[in-house]
């Protein structure tokens, strides 16, 4: 099914059409020397994507007996990989960093636990701790979109979190970003940019 806005077709996908590939939700320790498929322990999850900067956050809801606690005790700082597919389309893989384990509860016999894993993507993780000071556009003048590309490639280095498209701009960007995070720097450039195609 598709809807149209102006001349652009927008695909509408039923939630039931999205599948977890191979019924795998892989959990890794921090240095990825241990792994475990937690598909059967996950009762639900929410993934939120930022439209502006292509970063993700997620929460995974876990219901577990003693298996996961004994074989892979969770302390935070793990990695979760999950891949989705829709029949006849390309699959999409997400990699999340487990920031914290929250809302843990156990039954009276202490044989079953429920908890929530709060996760973020690599780009969000890097942006949370990285700050820098830099002057863009000097000594070599650069267009606004070139400044954004430089931030992504040289200063942010977000891994899998990449802006899908950097729109072409007019005018040169010459500005000092002082003690700033990569996504703040991108916002700063974007506020001043003028598109070559859209007013």
CSV table of N, CA and C in Angstrom, one decimal, residues 98-185:
chain,number,residue,atom,x,y,z
A,98,UNK,N,24.2,-1.0,25.5
A,98,UNK,CA,23.3,-1.1,26.6
A,98,UNK,C,23.9,-0.1,27.7
A,99,UNK,N,23.2,1.0,27.9
A,99,UNK,CA,23.6,2.0,28.8
A,99,UNK,C,23.3,1.6,30.3
A,100,UNK,N,22.1,1.0,30.5
A,100,UNK,CA,21.8,0.6,31.9
A,100,UNK,C,20.7,-0.5,31.9
A,101,UNK,N,20.7,-1.1,33.0
A,101,UNK,CA,19.7,-2.2,33.3
A,101,UNK,C,18.7,-1.6,34.3
A,102,UNK,N,17.4,-1.5,34.0
A,102,UNK,CA,16.5,-0.7,34.8
A,102,UNK,C,15.3,-1.6,35.2
A,103,UNK,N,14.6,-1.1,36.2
A,103,UNK,CA,13.3,-1.7,36.7
A,103,UNK,C,13.3,-3.2,36.9
A,104,UNK,N,14.3,-3.7,37.5
A,104,UNK,CA,14.4,-5.1,37.7
A,104,UNK,C,13.5,-5.5,38.8
A,105,UNK,N,12.7,-6.6,38.6
A,105,UNK,CA,11.8,-7.2,39.5
A,105,UNK,C,11.9,-8.7,39.5
A,106,UNK,N,11.8,-9.4,40.6
A,106,UNK,CA,11.8,-10.8,40.7
A,106,UNK,C,10.5,-11.3,41.4
A,107,UNK,N,10.2,-12.6,41.1
A,107,UNK,CA,9.0,-13.1,41.7
A,107,UNK,C,9.4,-13.6,43.2
A,108,UNK,N,8.4,-14.1,43.9
A,108,UNK,CA,8.6,-14.4,45.3
A,108,UNK,C,9.6,-15.5,45.5
A,109,UNK,N,9.7,-16.4,44.5
A,109,UNK,CA,10.6,-17.6,44.6
A,109,UNK,C,12.0,-17.2,44.0
A,110,UNK,N,12.1,-16.0,43.5
A,110,UNK,CA,13.3,-15.6,42.9
A,110,UNK,C,13.8,-16.5,41.7
A,111,UNK,N,12.8,-17.0,41.0
A,111,UNK,CA,13.1,-17.8,39.9
A,111,UNK,C,12.9,-17.2,38.5
A,112,UNK,N,12.2,-16.0,38.5
A,112,UNK,CA,12.0,-15.3,37.3
A,112,UNK,C,12.1,-13.8,37.5
A,113,UNK,N,12.8,-13.2,36.6
A,113,UNK,CA,13.1,-11.7,36.7
A,113,UNK,C,12.6,-11.0,35.4
A,114,UNK,N,12.2,-9.8,35.6
A,114,UNK,CA,11.9,-8.9,34.5
A,114,UNK,C,12.7,-7.6,34.7
A,115,UNK,N,13.1,-7.1,33.6
A,115,UNK,CA,13.9,-5.8,33.6
A,115,UNK,C,13.9,-5.2,32.2
A,116,UNK,N,14.4,-4.0,32.2
A,116,UNK,CA,14.4,-3.2,30.9
A,116,UNK,C,15.9,-2.8,30.6
A,117,UNK,N,16.3,-3.0,29.4
A,117,UNK,CA,17.6,-2.6,29.0
A,117,UNK,C,17.5,-1.3,28.2
A,118,UNK,N,18.1,-0.2,28.7
A,118,UNK,CA,18.0,1.1,28.0
A,118,UNK,C,19.3,1.2,27.1
A,119,UNK,N,19.1,1.4,25.8
A,119,UNK,CA,20.1,1.3,24.9
A,119,UNK,C,20.2,2.6,24.0
A,120,UNK,N,21.4,2.7,23.4
A,120,UNK,CA,21.6,3.8,22.5
A,120,UNK,C,22.5,3.3,21.4
A,121,UNK,N,22.5,4.1,20.3
A,121,UNK,CA,23.3,3.7,19.1
A,121,UNK,C,24.7,4.2,19.3
A,122,UNK,N,25.6,3.8,18.4
A,122,UNK,CA,27.0,4.2,18.5
A,122,UNK,C,27.2,5.7,18.3
A,123,UNK,N,26.4,6.3,17.4
A,123,UNK,CA,26.5,7.7,17.2
A,123,UNK,C,26.1,8.5,18.4
A,124,UNK,N,25.0,8.1,19.0
A,124,UNK,CA,24.6,8.8,20.2
A,124,UNK,C,25.6,8.6,21.4
A,125,UNK,N,26.2,7.4,21.4
A,125,UNK,CA,27.2,7.1,22.5
A,125,UNK,C,28.4,8.0,22.3
A,126,UNK,N,28.9,8.1,21.1
A,126,UNK,CA,30.1,9.0,20.8
A,126,UNK,C,29.8,10.4,21.1
A,127,UNK,N,28.6,10.9,20.7
A,127,UNK,CA,28.2,12.3,20.9
A,127,UNK,C,28.1,12.6,22.4
A,128,UNK,N,27.8,11.6,23.2
A,128,UNK,CA,27.5,11.9,24.6
A,128,UNK,C,28.8,12.2,25.4
A,129,UNK,N,29.9,11.8,24.9
A,129,UNK,CA,31.2,12.1,25.7
A,129,UNK,C,32.2,12.9,24.9
A,130,UNK,N,32.0,13.1,23.6
A,130,UNK,CA,33.1,13.7,22.8
A,130,UNK,C,32.8,15.2,22.7
A,131,UNK,N,33.7,16.0,23.1
A,131,UNK,CA,33.6,17.5,22.8
A,131,UNK,C,34.9,18.0,22.2
A,132,UNK,N,34.9,19.0,21.4
A,132,UNK,CA,36.1,19.5,20.8
A,132,UNK,C,35.9,21.0,20.4
A,133,UNK,N,37.0,21.6,20.2
A,133,UNK,CA,37.0,23.0,19.7
A,133,UNK,C,37.7,23.1,18.3
A,134,UNK,N,37.1,23.7,17.4
A,134,UNK,CA,37.6,23.7,16.0
A,134,UNK,C,37.1,24.8,15.2
A,135,UNK,N,37.9,25.4,14.3
A,135,UNK,CA,37.4,26.4,13.4
A,135,UNK,C,37.2,25.7,12.0
A,136,UNK,N,36.0,25.9,11.5
A,136,UNK,CA,35.7,25.4,10.2
A,136,UNK,C,35.7,26.5,9.2
A,137,UNK,N,36.2,26.2,8.0
A,137,UNK,CA,36.3,27.2,6.9
A,137,UNK,C,37.5,28.1,6.9
A,138,UNK,N,38.5,27.7,7.7
A,138,UNK,CA,39.8,28.5,7.7
A,138,UNK,C,40.9,27.5,7.8
A,139,UNK,N,42.0,27.7,7.0
A,139,UNK,CA,42.2,28.7,6.1
A,139,UNK,C,41.5,28.5,4.7
A,140,UNK,N,41.0,27.3,4.5
A,140,UNK,CA,40.4,27.0,3.2
A,140,UNK,C,38.8,27.1,3.4
A,141,UNK,N,38.2,28.1,2.7
A,141,UNK,CA,36.8,28.2,2.8
A,141,UNK,C,36.0,27.0,2.4
A,142,UNK,N,35.0,26.6,3.1
A,142,UNK,CA,34.2,25.4,2.8
A,142,UNK,C,32.7,25.8,2.7
A,143,UNK,N,32.0,25.2,1.9
A,143,UNK,CA,30.5,25.3,1.8
A,143,UNK,C,29.9,24.7,3.1
A,144,UNK,N,28.7,25.1,3.4
A,144,UNK,CA,28.0,24.6,4.6
A,144,UNK,C,27.9,23.1,4.6
A,145,UNK,N,27.5,22.5,3.4
A,145,UNK,CA,27.3,21.1,3.4
A,145,UNK,C,28.7,20.4,3.5
A,146,UNK,N,29.8,21.0,3.0
A,146,UNK,CA,31.1,20.4,3.2
A,146,UNK,C,31.5,20.4,4.6
A,147,UNK,N,31.1,21.5,5.4
A,147,UNK,CA,31.4,21.5,6.8
A,147,UNK,C,30.7,20.4,7.5
A,148,UNK,N,29.5,20.1,7.2
A,148,UNK,CA,28.7,19.0,7.8
A,148,UNK,C,29.4,17.6,7.5
A,149,UNK,N,29.8,17.5,6.2
A,149,UNK,CA,30.5,16.3,5.8
A,149,UNK,C,31.8,16.1,6.6
A,150,UNK,N,32.5,17.2,6.8
A,150,UNK,CA,33.8,17.1,7.6
A,150,UNK,C,33.5,16.7,9.1
A,151,UNK,N,32.4,17.3,9.6
A,151,UNK,CA,32.1,16.9,11.0
A,151,UNK,C,31.8,15.4,11.1
A,152,UNK,N,31.0,14.9,10.2
A,152,UNK,CA,30.7,13.5,10.2
A,152,UNK,C,31.9,12.6,10.0
A,153,UNK,N,32.7,12.9,9.0
A,153,UNK,CA,33.9,12.1,8.7
A,153,UNK,C,35.0,12.2,9.6
A,154,UNK,N,35.4,13.4,10.1
A,154,UNK,CA,36.6,13.7,10.8
A,154,UNK,C,36.4,13.8,12.3
A,155,UNK,N,35.2,14.4,12.7
A,155,UNK,CA,35.1,14.7,14.2
A,155,UNK,C,34.1,13.8,14.9
A,156,UNK,N,33.0,13.4,14.2
A,156,UNK,CA,32.0,12.6,14.9
A,156,UNK,C,32.4,11.1,14.8
A,157,UNK,N,32.6,10.7,13.5
A,157,UNK,CA,33.0,9.3,13.2
A,157,UNK,C,32.0,8.3,13.9
A,158,UNK,N,30.7,8.4,13.5
A,158,UNK,CA,29.6,7.7,14.2
A,158,UNK,C,29.5,6.2,13.9
A,159,UNK,N,30.3,5.6,13.1
A,159,UNK,CA,30.1,4.2,12.8
A,159,UNK,C,28.9,4.0,11.9
A,160,UNK,N,28.0,3.2,12.3
A,160,UNK,CA,26.8,2.9,11.5
A,160,UNK,C,25.8,4.0,11.4
A,161,UNK,N,25.8,5.0,12.3
A,161,UNK,CA,24.9,6.1,12.3
A,161,UNK,C,25.4,7.1,11.4
A,162,UNK,N,24.8,7.2,10.2
A,162,UNK,CA,25.2,8.1,9.2
A,162,UNK,C,24.0,8.9,8.6
A,163,UNK,N,24.2,10.2,8.4
A,163,UNK,CA,23.2,11.0,7.8
A,163,UNK,C,23.0,10.4,6.4
A,164,UNK,N,21.7,10.2,6.0
A,164,UNK,CA,21.4,9.6,4.7
A,164,UNK,C,21.8,10.6,3.6
A,165,UNK,N,21.5,11.8,3.8
A,165,UNK,CA,21.8,12.8,2.7
A,165,UNK,C,22.2,14.1,3.3
A,166,UNK,N,23.2,14.7,2.7
A,166,UNK,CA,23.6,16.1,3.1
A,166,UNK,C,23.2,17.0,1.9
A,167,UNK,N,22.3,17.9,2.2
A,167,UNK,CA,21.8,18.7,1.1
A,167,UNK,C,22.8,19.7,0.7
A,168,UNK,N,22.9,20.0,-0.6
A,168,UNK,CA,23.8,21.0,-1.2
A,168,UNK,C,23.4,22.4,-0.7
A,169,UNK,N,24.4,23.3,-0.5
A,169,UNK,CA,24.1,24.6,0.0
A,169,UNK,C,24.9,25.7,-0.7
A,170,UNK,N,24.5,26.9,-0.5
A,170,UNK,CA,25.3,28.0,-1.1
A,170,UNK,C,25.9,28.8,0.1
A,171,UNK,N,27.0,29.5,-0.2
A,171,UNK,CA,27.7,30.3,0.8
A,171,UNK,C,28.7,29.5,1.5
A,172,UNK,N,29.6,30.2,2.2
A,172,UNK,CA,30.8,29.6,2.9
A,172,UNK,C,30.6,29.7,4.4
A,173,UNK,N,31.0,28.7,5.0
A,173,UNK,CA,30.9,28.6,6.5
A,173,UNK,C,32.3,28.8,7.1
A,174,UNK,N,32.4,29.8,7.9
A,174,UNK,CA,33.6,30.1,8.7
A,174,UNK,C,33.2,30.4,10.1
A,175,UNK,N,33.4,29.5,11.0
A,175,UNK,CA,32.9,29.6,12.3
A,175,UNK,C,33.8,28.8,13.3
A,176,UNK,N,33.9,29.3,14.5
A,176,UNK,CA,34.6,28.6,15.6
A,176,UNK,C,33.6,27.8,16.4
A,177,UNK,N,33.7,26.5,16.5
A,177,UNK,CA,32.9,25.7,17.3
A,177,UNK,C,33.7,25.4,18.6
A,178,UNK,N,33.3,26.0,19.7
A,178,UNK,CA,34.0,26.0,21.0
A,178,UNK,C,33.4,25.0,22.0
A,179,UNK,N,34.2,24.0,22.3
A,179,UNK,CA,33.8,23.0,23.3
A,179,UNK,C,32.4,22.5,23.0
A,180,UNK,N,32.3,21.9,21.9
A,180,UNK,CA,31.0,21.5,21.4
A,180,UNK,C,31.0,20.0,21.0
A,181,UNK,N,29.8,19.5,21.1
A,181,UNK,CA,29.6,18.1,20.7
A,181,UNK,C,29.3,18.0,19.2
A,182,UNK,N,29.6,16.8,18.6
A,182,UNK,CA,29.5,16.7,17.1
A,182,UNK,C,28.1,17.1,16.6
A,183,UNK,N,27.0,16.5,17.3
A,183,UNK,CA,25.7,16.8,16.8
A,183,UNK,C,25.3,18.3,17.0
A,184,UNK,N,25.9,18.9,18.1
A,184,UNK,CA,25.6,20.3,18.3
A,184,UNK,C,26.3,21.1,17.2
A,185,UNK,N,27.5,20.7,16.7
A,185,UNK,CA,28.2,21.4,15.6
A,185,UNK,C,27.3,21.3,14.3
